[in-house]
PDB file of C-alpha atoms in Angstrom:
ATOM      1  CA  UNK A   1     -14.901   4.445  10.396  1.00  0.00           C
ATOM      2  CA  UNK A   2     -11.698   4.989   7.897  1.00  0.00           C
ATOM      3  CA  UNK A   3     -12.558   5.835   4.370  1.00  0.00           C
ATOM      4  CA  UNK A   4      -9.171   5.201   2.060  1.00  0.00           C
ATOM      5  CA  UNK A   5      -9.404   6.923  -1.313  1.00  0.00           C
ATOM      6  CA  UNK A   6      -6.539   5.982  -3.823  1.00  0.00           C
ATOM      7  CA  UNK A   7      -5.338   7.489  -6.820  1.00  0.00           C
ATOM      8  CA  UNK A   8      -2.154   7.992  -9.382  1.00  0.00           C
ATOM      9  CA  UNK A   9      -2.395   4.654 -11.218  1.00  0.00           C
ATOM     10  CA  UNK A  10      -1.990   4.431 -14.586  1.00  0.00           C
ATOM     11  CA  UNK A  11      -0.024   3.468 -17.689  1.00  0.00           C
ATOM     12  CA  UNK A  12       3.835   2.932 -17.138  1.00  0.00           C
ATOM     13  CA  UNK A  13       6.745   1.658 -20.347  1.00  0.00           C
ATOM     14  CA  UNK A  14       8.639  -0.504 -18.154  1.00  0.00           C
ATOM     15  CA  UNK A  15      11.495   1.134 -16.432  1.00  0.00           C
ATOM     16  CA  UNK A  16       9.021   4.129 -15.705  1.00  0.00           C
ATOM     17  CA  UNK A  17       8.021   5.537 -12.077  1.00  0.00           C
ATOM     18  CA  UNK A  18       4.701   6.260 -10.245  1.00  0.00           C
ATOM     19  CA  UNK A  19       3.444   7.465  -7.213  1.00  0.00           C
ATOM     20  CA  UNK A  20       0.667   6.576  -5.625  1.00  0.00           C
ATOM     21  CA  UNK A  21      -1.557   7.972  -2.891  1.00  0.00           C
ATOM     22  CA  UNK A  22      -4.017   6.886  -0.651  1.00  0.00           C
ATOM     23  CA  UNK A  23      -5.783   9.569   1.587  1.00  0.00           C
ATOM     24  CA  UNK A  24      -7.268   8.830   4.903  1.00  0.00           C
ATOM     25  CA  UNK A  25     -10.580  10.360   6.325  1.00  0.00           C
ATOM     26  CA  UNK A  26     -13.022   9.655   9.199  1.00  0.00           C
ATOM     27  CA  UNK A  27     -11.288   8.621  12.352  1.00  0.00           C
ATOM     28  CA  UNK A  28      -8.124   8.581  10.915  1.00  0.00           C
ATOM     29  CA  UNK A  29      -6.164   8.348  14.439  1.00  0.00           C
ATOM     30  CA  UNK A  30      -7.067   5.284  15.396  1.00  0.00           C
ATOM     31  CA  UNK A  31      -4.858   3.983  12.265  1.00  0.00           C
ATOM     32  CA  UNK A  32      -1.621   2.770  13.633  1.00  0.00           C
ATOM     33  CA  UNK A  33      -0.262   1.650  10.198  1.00  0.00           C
ATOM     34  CA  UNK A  34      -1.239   1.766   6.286  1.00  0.00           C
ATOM     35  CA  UNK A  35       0.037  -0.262   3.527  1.00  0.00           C
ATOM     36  CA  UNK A  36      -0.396  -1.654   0.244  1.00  0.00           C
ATOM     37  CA  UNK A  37      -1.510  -4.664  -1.707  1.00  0.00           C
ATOM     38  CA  UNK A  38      -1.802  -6.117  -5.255  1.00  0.00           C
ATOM     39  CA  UNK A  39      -3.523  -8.774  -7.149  1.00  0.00           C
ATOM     40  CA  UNK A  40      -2.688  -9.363 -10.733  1.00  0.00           C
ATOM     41  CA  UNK A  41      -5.472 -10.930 -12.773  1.00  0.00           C
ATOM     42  CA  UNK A  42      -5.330 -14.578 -12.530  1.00  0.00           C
ATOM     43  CA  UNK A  43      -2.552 -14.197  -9.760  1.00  0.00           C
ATOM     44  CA  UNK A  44      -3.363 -14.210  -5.679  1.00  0.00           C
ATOM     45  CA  UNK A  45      -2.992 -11.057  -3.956  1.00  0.00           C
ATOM     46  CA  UNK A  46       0.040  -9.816  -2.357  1.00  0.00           C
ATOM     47  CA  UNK A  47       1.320  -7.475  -0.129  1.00  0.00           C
ATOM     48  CA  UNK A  48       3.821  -4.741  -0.927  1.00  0.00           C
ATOM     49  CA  UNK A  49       4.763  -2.249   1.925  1.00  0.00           C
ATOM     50  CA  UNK A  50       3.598  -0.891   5.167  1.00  0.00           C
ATOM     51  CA  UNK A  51       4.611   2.049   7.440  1.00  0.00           C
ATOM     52  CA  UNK A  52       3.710   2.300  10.594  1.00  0.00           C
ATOM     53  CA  UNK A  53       2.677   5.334  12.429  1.00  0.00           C
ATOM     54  CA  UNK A  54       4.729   5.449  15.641  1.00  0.00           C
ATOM     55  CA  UNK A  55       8.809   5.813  14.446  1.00  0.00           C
ATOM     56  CA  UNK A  56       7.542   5.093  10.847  1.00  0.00           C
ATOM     57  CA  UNK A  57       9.205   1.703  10.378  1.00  0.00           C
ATOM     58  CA  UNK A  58       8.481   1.055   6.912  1.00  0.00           C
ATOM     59  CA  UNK A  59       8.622  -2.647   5.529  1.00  0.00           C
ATOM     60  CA  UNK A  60       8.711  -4.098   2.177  1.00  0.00           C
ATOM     61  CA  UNK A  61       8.182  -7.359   0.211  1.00  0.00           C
ATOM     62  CA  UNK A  62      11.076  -8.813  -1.331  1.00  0.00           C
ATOM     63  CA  UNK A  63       9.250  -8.163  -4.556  1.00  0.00           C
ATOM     64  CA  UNK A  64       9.540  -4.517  -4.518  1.00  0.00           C
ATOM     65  CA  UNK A  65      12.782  -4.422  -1.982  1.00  0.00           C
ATOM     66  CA  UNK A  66      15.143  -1.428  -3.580  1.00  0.00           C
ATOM     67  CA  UNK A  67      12.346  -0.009  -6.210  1.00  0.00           C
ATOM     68  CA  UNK A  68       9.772   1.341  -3.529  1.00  0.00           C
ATOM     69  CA  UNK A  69       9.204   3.743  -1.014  1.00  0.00           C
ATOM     70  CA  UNK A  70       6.105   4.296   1.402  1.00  0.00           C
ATOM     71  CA  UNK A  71       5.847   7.289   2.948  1.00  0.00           C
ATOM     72  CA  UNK A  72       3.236   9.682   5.051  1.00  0.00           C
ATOM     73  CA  UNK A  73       2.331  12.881   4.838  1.00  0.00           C
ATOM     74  CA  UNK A  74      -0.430  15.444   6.492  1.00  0.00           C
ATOM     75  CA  UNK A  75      -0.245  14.252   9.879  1.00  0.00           C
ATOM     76  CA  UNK A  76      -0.235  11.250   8.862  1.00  0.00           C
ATOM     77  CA  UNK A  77      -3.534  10.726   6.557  1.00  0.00           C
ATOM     78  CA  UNK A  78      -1.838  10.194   3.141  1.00  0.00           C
ATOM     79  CA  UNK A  79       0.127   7.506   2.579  1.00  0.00           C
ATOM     80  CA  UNK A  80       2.274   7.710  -0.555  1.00  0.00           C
ATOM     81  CA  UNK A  81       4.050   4.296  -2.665  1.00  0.00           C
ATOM     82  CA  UNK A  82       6.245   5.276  -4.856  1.00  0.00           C
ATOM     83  CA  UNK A  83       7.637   2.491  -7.609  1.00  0.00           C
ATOM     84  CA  UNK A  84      10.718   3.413  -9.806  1.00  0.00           C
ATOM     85  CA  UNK A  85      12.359   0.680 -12.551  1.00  0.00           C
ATOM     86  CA  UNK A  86       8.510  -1.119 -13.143  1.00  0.00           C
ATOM     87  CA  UNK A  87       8.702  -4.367 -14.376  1.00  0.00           C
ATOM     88  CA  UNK A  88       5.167  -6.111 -16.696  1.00  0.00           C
ATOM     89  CA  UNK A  89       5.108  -8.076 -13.788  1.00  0.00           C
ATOM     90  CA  UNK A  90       3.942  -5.149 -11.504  1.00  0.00           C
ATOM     91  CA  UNK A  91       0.943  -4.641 -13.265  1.00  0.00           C
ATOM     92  CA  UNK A  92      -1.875  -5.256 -10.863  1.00  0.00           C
ATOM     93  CA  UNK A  93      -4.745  -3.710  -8.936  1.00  0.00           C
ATOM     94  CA  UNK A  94      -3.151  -1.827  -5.632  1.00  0.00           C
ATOM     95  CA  UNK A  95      -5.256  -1.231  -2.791  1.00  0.00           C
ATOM     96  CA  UNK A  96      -4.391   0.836  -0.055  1.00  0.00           C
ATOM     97  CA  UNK A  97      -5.310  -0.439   3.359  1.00  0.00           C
ATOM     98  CA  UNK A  98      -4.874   0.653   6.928  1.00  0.00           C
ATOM     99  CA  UNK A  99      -5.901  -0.641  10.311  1.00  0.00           C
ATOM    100  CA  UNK A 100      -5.296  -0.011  14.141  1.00  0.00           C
ATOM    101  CA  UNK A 101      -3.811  -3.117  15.697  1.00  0.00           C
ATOM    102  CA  UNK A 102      -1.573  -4.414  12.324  1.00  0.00           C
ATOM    103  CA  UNK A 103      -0.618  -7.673  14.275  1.00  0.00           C
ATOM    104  CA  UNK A 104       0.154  -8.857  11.007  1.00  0.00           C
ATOM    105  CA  UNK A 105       1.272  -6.620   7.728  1.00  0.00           C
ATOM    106  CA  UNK A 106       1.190  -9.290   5.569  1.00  0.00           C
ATOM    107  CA  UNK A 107      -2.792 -10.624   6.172  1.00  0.00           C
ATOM    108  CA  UNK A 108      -4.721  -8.910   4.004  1.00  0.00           C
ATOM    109  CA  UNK A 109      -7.687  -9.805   5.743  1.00  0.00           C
ATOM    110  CA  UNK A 110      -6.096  -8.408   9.119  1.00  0.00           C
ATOM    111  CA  UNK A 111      -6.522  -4.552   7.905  1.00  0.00           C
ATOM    112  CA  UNK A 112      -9.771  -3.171   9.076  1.00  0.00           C
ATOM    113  CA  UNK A 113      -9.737  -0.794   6.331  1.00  0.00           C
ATOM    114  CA  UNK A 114      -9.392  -1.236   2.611  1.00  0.00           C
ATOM    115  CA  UNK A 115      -9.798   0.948  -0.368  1.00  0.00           C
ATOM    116  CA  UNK A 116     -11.513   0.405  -4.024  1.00  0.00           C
ATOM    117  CA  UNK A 117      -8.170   0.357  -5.553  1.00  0.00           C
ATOM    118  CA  UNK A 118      -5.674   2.056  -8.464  1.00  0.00           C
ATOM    119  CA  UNK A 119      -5.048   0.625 -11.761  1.00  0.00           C
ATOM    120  CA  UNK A 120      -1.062   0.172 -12.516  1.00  0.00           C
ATOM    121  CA  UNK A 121      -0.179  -1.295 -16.090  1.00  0.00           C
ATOM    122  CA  UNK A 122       3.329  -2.002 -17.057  1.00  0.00           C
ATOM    123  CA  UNK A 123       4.474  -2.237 -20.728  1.00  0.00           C
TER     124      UNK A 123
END
């Protein structure tokens, strides 16, 4: 079992950066990628980015094409999103998720593993 633990949301003027994390514990090796998601109140969710472990192919939704990165660290149990130039309309709810197959990055449902979330407001 994966446990995800995100942090490093918070309050942004738009134009402003953050980073945020999302450490990996348990049986972290079975995870063959990690990614991100948001869901705006009101709004359905949607995916951001995902890297994947093997060659780190990193992939990103149109959305946030240019203005993110996703990254890993610490052989590979942290998984870092970093947003520059935020927009209002990236305010949301991001949870990290992760899983071992990752047939497809953009099913939310598809990720075995999902965590509680970070906060990110935009004003």
């Amino acid at each position: 079992h994966v446990q995800l633990v995100e942090s490093g949301g918070g309050s942004v003027q738009a134009g402003g950066s953050l980073t945020l994390s999302c450490a990996a514990s348990g049986y972290t090796i079975s995870t063959h990628c990690m990614g991100w998601f948001r869901q705006a109140p009101g709004k359905e969710r949607e995916w951001v980015a995902t890297i994947y472990r093997m060659g780190s192919h990193t992939y990103y939704a149109d959305s946030m094409m240019g203005r993110a990165t996703i990254s890993q660290v610490n052989a590979k149990t942290t998984v870092f999103l970093t947003m520059n130039d935020l927009k209002p309309e990236d305010t949301a709810m991001y949870r990290c998720v992760a899983d071992l197959i990752c047939q497809d990055r953009y099913d939310y449902a598809a990720y075995a593993w999902r965590g509680e979330g970070t906060q990110v407001t935009v004003s």
